[in-house]
Coordinates of C-alpha atoms and ligand atoms in Angstrom, one line a residue:
M1 CA 27.5 52.3 61.3
D2 CA 27.6 55.0 58.6
V3 CA 24.5 54.4 56.4
A4 CA 26.6 55.3 53.1
L5 CA 29.0 52.6 54.2
L6 CA 26.4 50.2 54.9
H7 CA 24.8 50.8 51.6
G8 CA 28.3 50.4 49.9
L9 CA 28.6 47.0 51.6
L10 CA 25.0 46.2 50.7
L11 CA 25.9 46.8 47.0
L12 CA 29.2 44.8 47.2
L13 CA 27.3 41.9 48.3
I14 CA 24.4 42.4 45.7
L15 CA 26.6 43.2 42.9
P16 CA 28.0 39.9 42.1
V17 CA 24.6 38.1 42.5
L18 CA 23.3 40.6 39.8
L19 CA 26.2 40.3 37.6
Y20 CA 25.8 36.6 37.7
R21 CA 21.9 36.7 37.0
Y22 CA 22.1 39.4 34.4
C23 CA 25.7 39.4 32.6
A24 CA 26.2 36.4 30.6
T25 CA 30.0 36.9 30.5
F26 CA 30.3 37.3 34.3
H27 CA 28.1 34.2 34.5
Y28 CA 30.4 32.3 32.1
F29 CA 33.5 33.1 33.8
C30 CA 32.2 32.0 37.3
K31 CA 30.8 28.7 35.8
V32 CA 34.3 28.2 34.2
T33 CA 36.1 29.4 37.5
F34 CA 33.8 26.8 39.4
F35 CA 34.8 24.0 37.0
N36 CA 38.5 24.7 37.6
L37 CA 38.2 25.0 41.3
W38 CA 36.1 21.7 41.5
V39 CA 38.8 19.9 39.7
L40 CA 41.5 21.5 41.7
A41 CA 39.7 20.9 45.0
M42 CA 39.1 17.3 44.2
A43 CA 42.3 16.7 43.0
T44 CA 43.8 18.0 46.3
L45 CA 41.3 16.0 48.3
L46 CA 41.9 12.8 46.3
S47 CA 45.6 12.8 45.8
P48 CA 46.9 11.7 49.1
F49 CA 44.4 8.6 48.8
A50 CA 45.6 7.9 45.4
A51 CA 49.2 8.3 46.8
I52 CA 48.7 5.2 49.1
R53 CA 48.4 2.9 45.7
G54 CA 51.1 4.8 43.9
R55 CA 50.9 5.5 40.3
C56 CA 48.3 3.3 39.3
V57 CA 45.6 3.2 36.6
E58 CA 43.2 2.0 39.0
N59 CA 43.3 5.5 40.5
M60 CA 41.4 6.7 37.2
K61 CA 38.3 5.5 39.0
L62 CA 38.6 7.9 41.9
L63 CA 39.3 10.9 39.2
C64 CA 36.4 9.9 37.2
A65 CA 34.0 9.8 40.4
A66 CA 35.2 13.1 41.2
I67 CA 34.1 14.8 37.8
R68 CA 30.8 13.0 37.5
P69 CA 28.8 15.1 39.7
L70 CA 29.7 18.2 37.7
K71 CA 27.0 17.4 34.9
H72 CA 24.3 17.5 37.6
L73 CA 25.7 21.0 38.9
Y74 CA 25.6 22.4 35.6
G75 CA 22.3 20.9 34.4
I76 CA 24.1 19.1 31.5
K77 CA 22.4 15.9 30.1
I78 CA 24.6 13.2 28.2
E79 CA 23.5 10.5 26.2
V80 CA 25.8 7.8 25.3
L81 CA 25.4 5.5 22.3
G82 CA 27.3 2.4 21.3
A83 CA 29.1 2.0 24.8
E84 CA 28.7 -1.7 24.3
H85 CA 31.5 -1.6 21.6
L86 CA 34.1 -1.1 24.3
N87 CA 33.2 -4.3 26.1
L88 CA 36.6 -5.9 24.7
K89 CA 38.9 -7.5 26.9
E90 CA 42.0 -6.7 24.9
P91 CA 43.8 -3.4 24.6
Y92 CA 42.8 -0.7 22.4
V93 CA 43.1 3.0 21.4
I94 CA 40.2 5.5 21.6
V95 CA 40.2 8.5 19.6
C96 CA 38.0 11.4 20.5
N97 CA 37.1 14.9 19.2
H98 CA 38.2 17.6 21.6
Q99 CA 36.3 20.7 22.0
A100 CA 36.9 22.0 25.5
S101 CA 37.7 21.1 29.0
L102 CA 34.1 20.3 29.4
D103 CA 35.1 16.9 27.3
L104 CA 36.1 15.6 30.7
M105 CA 32.3 15.3 31.9
G106 CA 31.8 13.3 28.6
M107 CA 34.9 11.2 28.9
V108 CA 34.1 10.0 32.7
E109 CA 30.8 8.7 31.2
V110 CA 32.3 6.4 28.8
I111 CA 35.9 5.7 29.8
P112 CA 36.4 1.9 30.0
K113 CA 38.4 0.2 33.0
R114 CA 42.0 0.4 32.7
C115 CA 42.2 3.2 30.4
V116 CA 44.7 6.1 30.3
P117 CA 44.4 9.5 28.5
I118 CA 47.5 10.9 26.8
A119 CA 47.8 14.6 28.0
K120 CA 50.0 17.6 27.4
K121 CA 52.9 17.9 29.6
E122 CA 51.5 21.3 31.0
L123 CA 49.0 19.5 32.9
L124 CA 51.7 18.0 35.0
Y125 CA 52.6 21.4 36.4
M126 CA 49.1 22.3 37.6
G127 CA 49.8 21.6 41.3
T128 CA 47.8 18.8 42.8
V129 CA 45.9 18.4 39.5
G130 CA 49.1 17.3 37.9
W131 CA 50.0 15.3 41.0
A132 CA 46.4 13.4 40.5
C133 CA 47.0 13.1 37.0
W134 CA 50.3 11.2 37.3
L135 CA 49.1 8.8 40.1
S136 CA 46.5 7.7 37.8
G137 CA 48.8 6.8 35.2
I138 CA 48.1 9.6 32.7
I139 CA 50.7 9.6 30.0
F140 CA 52.3 12.9 29.3
I141 CA 53.7 14.3 26.1
D142 CA 55.8 17.4 25.2
R143 CA 54.0 18.6 22.0
Q144 CA 57.0 21.1 21.4
R145 CA 59.4 18.0 21.1
T146 CA 58.1 15.7 18.6
G147 CA 61.0 13.1 18.9
D148 CA 60.2 12.9 22.8
A149 CA 56.4 12.8 22.0
I150 CA 57.0 9.9 19.5
D151 CA 59.4 8.0 21.9
V152 CA 56.7 8.1 24.7
I153 CA 54.2 6.7 22.4
S154 CA 56.4 4.0 21.1
Q155 CA 56.8 3.0 24.9
T156 CA 53.3 3.1 25.3
A157 CA 52.8 0.6 22.5
E158 CA 54.6 -1.9 24.5
T159 CA 53.1 -0.9 27.8
I160 CA 49.6 -1.4 26.6
R161 CA 50.1 -5.0 25.5
R162 CA 52.1 -5.9 28.4
E163 CA 49.6 -4.3 30.9
N164 CA 46.5 -4.8 28.9
L165 CA 45.6 -1.0 29.1
R166 CA 43.8 1.1 26.8
V167 CA 44.7 4.5 25.8
W168 CA 42.4 7.7 25.2
I169 CA 43.8 10.1 22.6
F170 CA 42.4 13.5 21.4
P171 CA 44.0 13.4 17.9
E172 CA 43.4 16.8 17.2
G173 CA 46.1 17.7 19.7
T174 CA 44.4 20.8 21.2
R175 CA 41.0 22.1 21.8
N176 CA 38.7 23.0 18.9
Q177 CA 35.2 24.4 18.8
S178 CA 34.9 25.1 15.0
R179 CA 32.1 23.5 12.7
S180 CA 34.4 20.7 12.0
M181 CA 37.4 18.7 13.2
L182 CA 41.1 20.0 13.0
P183 CA 43.6 17.5 10.9
F184 CA 44.3 14.5 13.0
K185 CA 47.8 14.0 14.6
R186 CA 49.1 10.6 13.7
G187 CA 50.5 9.5 17.0
A188 CA 47.3 7.6 17.9
F189 CA 47.4 5.7 14.7
H190 CA 51.0 4.8 15.1
L191 CA 50.4 3.5 18.4
A192 CA 47.4 1.3 17.6
V193 CA 49.3 0.0 14.5
Q194 CA 52.5 -0.6 16.5
A195 CA 50.7 -2.4 19.2
Q196 CA 48.6 -4.1 16.5
V197 CA 45.4 -3.2 18.7
P198 CA 42.0 -1.9 17.4
I199 CA 40.8 1.7 17.5
F200 CA 37.6 2.8 18.7
P201 CA 36.7 6.4 17.3
I202 CA 34.3 8.4 19.8
V203 CA 32.4 11.4 18.6
I204 CA 31.0 14.0 21.1
S205 CA 28.3 16.1 19.5
P206 CA 28.8 19.8 19.5
Y207 CA 28.4 22.1 22.5
W208 CA 27.1 25.2 20.3
D209 CA 23.7 25.1 21.7
F210 CA 24.9 25.6 25.5
F211 CA 28.6 26.2 25.5
S212 CA 31.1 28.6 23.7
S213 CA 34.2 30.0 25.0
K214 CA 34.2 32.6 22.3
E215 CA 30.7 33.7 22.9
K216 CA 31.2 33.3 26.6
K217 CA 27.9 31.0 26.8
F218 CA 27.5 28.3 29.4
T219 CA 23.8 27.2 30.0
P220 CA 22.3 23.9 30.7
G221 CA 22.1 21.6 27.9
T222 CA 22.5 18.1 26.2
F223 CA 25.1 16.5 24.3
T224 CA 25.6 12.8 22.9
I225 CA 28.6 10.9 22.8
R226 CA 29.0 8.0 20.0
V227 CA 31.1 5.2 20.2
L228 CA 31.8 3.9 16.8
P229 CA 32.6 0.2 15.9
R230 CA 36.2 -0.9 16.1
I231 CA 38.7 -0.1 13.3
E232 CA 41.1 -3.0 13.0
T233 CA 44.7 -2.4 12.7
R234 CA 46.1 -6.1 12.5
G235 CA 48.5 -6.5 9.6
L236 CA 48.9 -2.7 9.0
S237 CA 52.5 -1.1 8.9
P238 CA 53.7 2.3 9.6
K239 CA 53.4 3.2 5.8
D240 CA 49.4 2.5 6.3
V241 CA 49.1 5.2 9.0
P242 CA 48.3 8.3 6.9
E243 CA 45.5 6.6 5.0
L244 CA 44.3 5.0 8.4
T245 CA 44.4 8.4 9.9
E246 CA 42.4 10.0 7.1
T247 CA 40.0 7.2 7.0
V248 CA 39.2 7.5 10.7
R249 CA 39.1 11.2 10.6
K250 CA 36.6 11.2 7.8
T251 CA 34.2 8.7 9.5
M252 CA 34.3 10.9 12.7
V253 CA 33.7 14.1 10.6
D254 CA 30.8 12.6 9.0
V255 CA 29.4 11.4 12.2
F256 CA 30.0 14.9 14.0
S257 CA 28.2 16.6 10.9
E258 CA 25.3 14.3 11.3
M259 CA 25.0 14.9 15.1
S260 CA 25.4 18.7 14.2
S261 CA 22.2 18.7 12.1
N262 CA 20.3 16.3 14.2
P263 CA 20.8 17.4 17.7
C264 CA 19.0 15.5 20.5
R265 CA 16.0 17.9 20.5
D266 CA 13.8 15.5 22.7
W267 CA 16.1 15.6 25.5
P268 CA 15.5 18.1 27.9
A269 CA 18.6 19.6 29.7
E270 CA 18.8 18.6 33.5
L271 CA 17.7 21.1 35.8
P272 CA 21.0 22.7 37.2
L273 CA 21.9 22.5 40.8
L274 CA 24.2 25.6 40.3
P275 CA 21.7 28.6 39.9
S276 CA 21.7 29.5 36.1
T277 CA 20.9 32.7 34.2
G278 CA 20.3 33.6 30.9
A279 CA 18.5 30.3 30.1
T280 CA 14.9 29.4 30.0
K281 CA 13.2 26.1 29.2
G282 CA 11.4 26.5 26.0
T283 CA 8.1 24.8 24.9
D284 CA 10.3 22.2 23.3
G285 CA 11.8 21.1 26.4
V286 CA 15.2 22.5 25.5
W287 CA 17.2 25.1 27.5
H288 CA 17.6 28.4 25.4
D289 CA 19.4 31.6 26.1
E290 CA 17.8 34.5 27.1
D291 CA 20.1 36.1 24.8
T292 CA 21.2 38.8 27.0
T293 CA 24.3 39.7 25.2
G294 CA 22.9 39.2 21.5
T295 CA 25.5 36.6 20.8
S296 CA 24.0 33.5 21.1
D297 CA 23.1 31.3 18.1
Ligands
LIG1 C1 40.0 15.1 40.5 C2 40.6 15.4 39.0 C3 41.7 15.7 38.7 C4 42.2 15.6 37.3 C5 41.5 16.0 36.3 C6 42.2 16.1 34.9 C7 42.1 14.8 34.3 C8 42.6 15.2 32.8 C9 42.4 13.9 32.0 C10 42.2 14.1 30.4 C11 43.3 14.9 29.8 C12 43.2 15.4 28.3 C13 44.2 16.2 28.1 C14 44.0 16.4 26.4 C15 45.3 16.9 25.9 O1 46.1 17.2 26.8 S1 45.4 17.0 24.2 C16 47.0 17.4 23.8 C17 47.8 16.3 23.7 N1 47.5 15.2 23.0 C18 48.1 15.1 21.8 O2 48.9 16.0 21.1 C19 47.8 14.3 20.9 C20 48.8 13.2 20.3 N2 49.7 13.8 19.5 C21 50.3 13.2 18.7 O3 49.8 12.2 18.3 C22 51.4 13.9 17.7 O4 51.4 13.1 16.4 C23 52.8 14.1 18.3 C24 53.4 12.6 18.5 C25 52.7 14.9 19.6 C26 53.7 14.7 17.2 O5 53.0 16.0 16.9 P1 53.2 16.8 15.5 O6 54.7 16.6 15.0 O7 52.6 18.0 15.7 O8 52.3 15.8 14.6 P2 52.2 14.8 13.5 O9 51.1 14.0 13.8 O10 52.2 15.6 12.1 O11 53.6 13.9 13.6 C27 54.8 14.4 12.9 C28 55.5 13.3 12.3 O12 55.9 12.3 13.3 C29 55.1 11.0 13.0 N3 54.7 10.3 14.2 C30 53.9 10.6 15.3 N4 54.0 9.8 16.1 C31 54.7 8.8 15.6 C32 55.0 7.5 16.2 N5 54.3 7.3 17.4 N6 55.8 6.8 15.9 C33 56.4 7.0 14.6 N7 56.0 8.1 13.9 C34 55.3 9.0 14.5 C35 54.1 11.3 12.0 O13 53.6 10.1 11.2 C36 54.6 12.5 11.2 O14 55.6 12.0 10.4 P3 55.0 12.0 8.9 O15 54.5 13.3 8.4 O16 53.8 11.1 8.7 O17 56.2 11.6 8.1
UBL2 C1 51.2 25.4 41.5 C2 50.5 25.8 40.7 C3 49.0 25.6 41.0 C4 48.3 25.8 39.6 C5 46.7 25.4 39.9 C6 46.2 25.3 38.5 C7 44.6 24.9 38.8 C8 44.0 24.4 37.5 C9 42.7 23.8 37.9 C10 42.0 23.0 37.0 C11 42.4 22.9 35.6 C12 41.6 21.8 35.1 C13 42.2 21.1 34.0 C14 41.3 20.5 33.2 C15 42.0 19.8 32.0 C16 41.1 19.3 31.1 C17 41.8 18.9 29.9 C18 41.9 19.8 28.9 O1 41.1 20.3 28.2 O2 43.3 19.9 28.6 C19 43.5 20.9 27.4 C20 44.3 20.2 26.3 O3 43.7 19.0 26.2 C21 44.8 20.9 25.2 O4 45.2 22.1 25.5 P1 45.3 23.2 24.6 O5 43.9 23.5 23.9 O6 46.4 23.1 23.5 O7 45.6 24.4 25.5

């Protein structure tokens, strides 16, 4: 074979490896792509099995089991505090801050039995991912059609009591990696008040140390999930929803700020199964960026 051609082929093979090792942006996109491919592949594999049961909340167990290995592949350590609060037989509503798709990894660590998330309708159109979500009983809302979304939430208030379900809602309504939380949408709080069920706030600590879609950073790391004590809604009516929303948000923002200033430093990140770059383990036991881009914190 022509030597030049051989060199060309070799370079083509080595280039992605070099880029993965030394280019933080390429590394980030590889990891994000792998995440999406994993979800897509698992959804494709599991949907036929889930379909045997039909649309059923029990299928959430399959979805969660499929997502759980990801933290080991990425070297992400997750600490859960207060999970015992969720040991309640009755229905309830969980509200949680939403930073990125990575939240899925934390969600599957704490999500209780018979709990379905509320998701944007667009997920339904993501091929087998949408199919898997639908089969697991995930509730879809159209954020562009407030009236329709409110109808879906009102029906959900009846369903959760009738079928003893829990609902997981991201009340910010979209992903947010800013230093605080976005204003909360009120649907989750109307739902809890209409169904007269308690609310459990869950706060996921910031990912800044190891993940940022803006900075294209994705290294091994550690985050904490705090389940806060229940907030009762019994006796509340729709007129109480604005105040309830603000109270819950303030509680969560305070906990988020506290978690931001006291990150779990003594928790080393897991050793990733996926090869990692740009990250070295410091003497403090925490993974740090090599700062190949000059953009890390
Ligand atoms: C193998 C693996 C495969 C699968 C892997 C994948 C698994 C994925 C699972 C996880 C999926 C997670 C997905 C996360 C998301 O998609 S986040 C995006 C969707 N979520 C939300 O939008 C949050 C919920 N949204 C709301 O609650 C909004 O309130 C909404 C109902 C949509 C209305 O939106 P909007 O108009 O923008 O907001 P407001 O809150 O200001 O509401 C406007 C007025 O309407 C009143 N309102 C709201 N809800 C109700 C209600 N239920 N009943 C009566 N009234 C209601 C609200 O009070 C406002 O009126 P006032 O201003 O108070 O007068
Ligand atoms: C036939 C079409 C085939 C399409 C295949 C698409 C494959 C996509 C594969 C994997 C997608 C993984 C999706 C994980 C979803 C995690 C939940 C999530 O984070 O949703 C975002 C939503 O909270 C808010 O969205 P926005 O921040 O408002 O935006």
